[in-house]
PDB file of C-alpha atoms in Angstrom:
ATOM      1  CA  UNK A   1      65.297  39.933   2.763  1.00 39.00           C
ATOM      2  CA  UNK A   2      64.041  40.662   6.293  1.00 47.00           C
ATOM      3  CA  UNK A   3      66.180  41.317   9.341  1.00 53.00           C
ATOM      4  CA  UNK A   4      65.277  42.304  12.873  1.00 62.00           C
ATOM      5  CA  UNK A   5      66.321  45.789  13.848  1.00 66.00           C
ATOM      6  CA  UNK A   6      68.519  45.734  16.940  1.00 73.00           C
ATOM      7  CA  UNK A   7      68.686  49.020  18.795  1.00 78.00           C
ATOM      8  CA  UNK A   8      65.261  50.229  17.644  1.00 84.00           C
ATOM      9  CA  UNK A   9      63.580  52.723  19.965  1.00 88.00           C
ATOM     10  CA  UNK A  10      59.996  52.033  21.046  1.00 88.00           C
ATOM     11  CA  UNK A  11      58.097  54.994  22.531  1.00 90.00           C
ATOM     12  CA  UNK A  12      54.692  55.052  24.224  1.00 90.00           C
ATOM     13  CA  UNK A  13      52.966  58.433  24.038  1.00 92.00           C
ATOM     14  CA  UNK A  14      49.924  59.680  25.910  1.00 91.00           C
ATOM     15  CA  UNK A  15      48.526  62.479  23.789  1.00 88.00           C
ATOM     16  CA  UNK A  16      51.596  64.396  22.637  1.00 87.00           C
ATOM     17  CA  UNK A  17      53.793  63.611  25.646  1.00 91.00           C
ATOM     18  CA  UNK A  18      56.265  60.742  25.949  1.00 91.00           C
ATOM     19  CA  UNK A  19      55.421  58.487  28.898  1.00 92.00           C
ATOM     20  CA  UNK A  20      57.626  55.408  28.416  1.00 90.00           C
ATOM     21  CA  UNK A  21      60.374  54.313  26.056  1.00 90.00           C
ATOM     22  CA  UNK A  22      62.821  51.441  25.621  1.00 90.00           C
ATOM     23  CA  UNK A  23      65.364  50.114  23.133  1.00 90.00           C
ATOM     24  CA  UNK A  24      65.475  46.709  21.493  1.00 85.00           C
ATOM     25  CA  UNK A  25      68.479  44.568  22.394  1.00 85.00           C
ATOM     26  CA  UNK A  26      71.076  43.224  19.957  1.00 83.00           C
ATOM     27  CA  UNK A  27      68.665  40.429  18.926  1.00 80.00           C
ATOM     28  CA  UNK A  28      65.832  42.902  18.235  1.00 77.00           C
ATOM     29  CA  UNK A  29      63.798  42.030  21.375  1.00 80.00           C
ATOM     30  CA  UNK A  30      62.507  44.444  23.997  1.00 81.00           C
ATOM     31  CA  UNK A  31      60.552  44.421  27.258  1.00 82.00           C
ATOM     32  CA  UNK A  32      58.895  47.348  29.033  1.00 83.00           C
ATOM     33  CA  UNK A  33      56.536  47.856  31.969  1.00 82.00           C
ATOM     34  CA  UNK A  34      53.842  50.489  31.512  1.00 83.00           C
ATOM     35  CA  UNK A  35      50.843  51.770  33.445  1.00 83.00           C
ATOM     36  CA  UNK A  36      47.370  51.049  32.133  1.00 83.00           C
ATOM     37  CA  UNK A  37      46.255  53.671  29.637  1.00 85.00           C
ATOM     38  CA  UNK A  38      45.596  54.685  26.076  1.00 87.00           C
ATOM     39  CA  UNK A  39      48.850  55.104  24.178  1.00 88.00           C
ATOM     40  CA  UNK A  40      50.151  55.760  20.721  1.00 89.00           C
ATOM     41  CA  UNK A  41      53.215  53.636  19.961  1.00 87.00           C
ATOM     42  CA  UNK A  42      56.097  54.780  17.801  1.00 86.00           C
ATOM     43  CA  UNK A  43      58.888  52.387  16.865  1.00 83.00           C
ATOM     44  CA  UNK A  44      61.899  53.963  15.177  1.00 83.00           C
ATOM     45  CA  UNK A  45      64.650  52.021  13.470  1.00 78.00           C
ATOM     46  CA  UNK A  46      67.725  53.060  11.552  1.00 70.00           C
ATOM     47  CA  UNK A  47      65.840  53.905   8.360  1.00 68.00           C
ATOM     48  CA  UNK A  48      62.171  54.157   9.160  1.00 74.00           C
ATOM     49  CA  UNK A  49      59.448  54.243  11.744  1.00 78.00           C
ATOM     50  CA  UNK A  50      56.145  52.609  12.590  1.00 79.00           C
ATOM     51  CA  UNK A  51      53.198  54.440  14.199  1.00 82.00           C
ATOM     52  CA  UNK A  52      50.410  52.573  15.969  1.00 83.00           C
ATOM     53  CA  UNK A  53      47.660  55.064  16.834  1.00 85.00           C
ATOM     54  CA  UNK A  54      45.743  55.029  20.121  1.00 87.00           C
ATOM     55  CA  UNK A  55      45.434  51.620  21.736  1.00 82.00           C
ATOM     56  CA  UNK A  56      44.427  50.621  25.297  1.00 82.00           C
ATOM     57  CA  UNK A  57      47.323  48.827  26.994  1.00 79.00           C
ATOM     58  CA  UNK A  58      48.104  47.394  30.399  1.00 69.00           C
ATOM     59  CA  UNK A  59      45.957  45.573  32.934  1.00 64.00           C
ATOM     60  CA  UNK A  60      46.589  45.159  36.644  1.00 58.00           C
ATOM     61  CA  UNK A  61      48.471  41.933  37.369  1.00 53.00           C
ATOM     62  CA  UNK A  62      48.921  40.770  33.796  1.00 56.00           C
ATOM     63  CA  UNK A  63      51.379  41.105  30.969  1.00 56.00           C
ATOM     64  CA  UNK A  64      50.963  41.398  27.231  1.00 58.00           C
ATOM     65  CA  UNK A  65      53.228  40.267  24.448  1.00 61.00           C
ATOM     66  CA  UNK A  66      53.111  42.667  21.542  1.00 63.00           C
ATOM     67  CA  UNK A  67      55.129  41.574  18.541  1.00 62.00           C
ATOM     68  CA  UNK A  68      55.309  44.466  16.105  1.00 60.00           C
ATOM     69  CA  UNK A  69      57.539  42.553  13.691  1.00 61.00           C
ATOM     70  CA  UNK A  70      60.059  45.357  13.403  1.00 58.00           C
ATOM     71  CA  UNK A  71      61.779  44.081  10.312  1.00 56.00           C
ATOM     72  CA  UNK A  72      64.036  45.776   7.830  1.00 56.00           C
ATOM     73  CA  UNK A  73      62.714  45.528   4.275  1.00 53.00           C
ATOM     74  CA  UNK A  74      65.069  46.058   1.385  1.00 56.00           C
ATOM     75  CA  UNK A  75      63.310  47.954  -1.376  1.00 55.00           C
ATOM     76  CA  UNK A  76      64.599  48.231  -4.892  1.00 55.00           C
ATOM     77  CA  UNK A  77      63.512  51.252  -6.883  1.00 54.00           C
ATOM     78  CA  UNK A  78      62.337  50.314 -10.369  1.00 55.00           C
ATOM     79  CA  UNK A  79      64.235  53.165 -11.993  1.00 50.00           C
ATOM     80  CA  UNK A  80      67.527  51.812 -10.655  1.00 58.00           C
ATOM     81  CA  UNK A  81      69.529  49.831 -13.188  1.00 63.00           C
ATOM     82  CA  UNK A  82      70.837  46.561 -11.778  1.00 64.00           C
ATOM     83  CA  UNK A  83      73.725  44.806 -13.421  1.00 75.00           C
ATOM     84  CA  UNK A  84      73.891  41.027 -13.753  1.00 76.00           C
ATOM     85  CA  UNK A  85      76.546  41.054 -11.053  1.00 77.00           C
ATOM     86  CA  UNK A  86      74.161  42.905  -8.692  1.00 77.00           C
ATOM     87  CA  UNK A  87      71.372  40.410  -9.347  1.00 77.00           C
ATOM     88  CA  UNK A  88      73.689  37.433  -8.727  1.00 80.00           C
ATOM     89  CA  UNK A  89      74.840  38.986  -5.447  1.00 81.00           C
ATOM     90  CA  UNK A  90      71.233  39.576  -4.339  1.00 81.00           C
ATOM     91  CA  UNK A  91      70.312  35.951  -5.082  1.00 81.00           C
ATOM     92  CA  UNK A  92      73.425  34.718  -3.269  1.00 83.00           C
ATOM     93  CA  UNK A  93      72.585  36.810  -0.178  1.00 81.00           C
ATOM     94  CA  UNK A  94      68.975  35.599  -0.236  1.00 80.00           C
ATOM     95  CA  UNK A  95      70.099  31.949  -0.215  1.00 77.00           C
ATOM     96  CA  UNK A  96      72.466  32.637   2.695  1.00 76.00           C
ATOM     97  CA  UNK A  97      69.769  34.324   4.783  1.00 69.00           C
ATOM     98  CA  UNK A  98      67.418  31.318   4.463  1.00 64.00           C
ATOM     99  CA  UNK A  99      69.923  29.008   6.198  1.00 58.00           C
TER     100      UNK A  99
END
């Protein structure tokens, strides 16, 4: 099951210093204006983070759409014992999320 992460923080770093940051809205979308430069991007959600190392961003008079697909992934640990009731509930939730 995948869900967008509303309220995620997206930070743009130049070297080790934070230059720009923003938060995703309740639908998981964000918009930010930055100056042209080489940045590392860190996106932090409720249970994890994503690091995109050095990338050249920003051009005079243009905009870029960067979709990082900040999605929540549910991971099941193989050592965890699932009951039949748990498995039925997971399948039920999966069907609901597809509609």
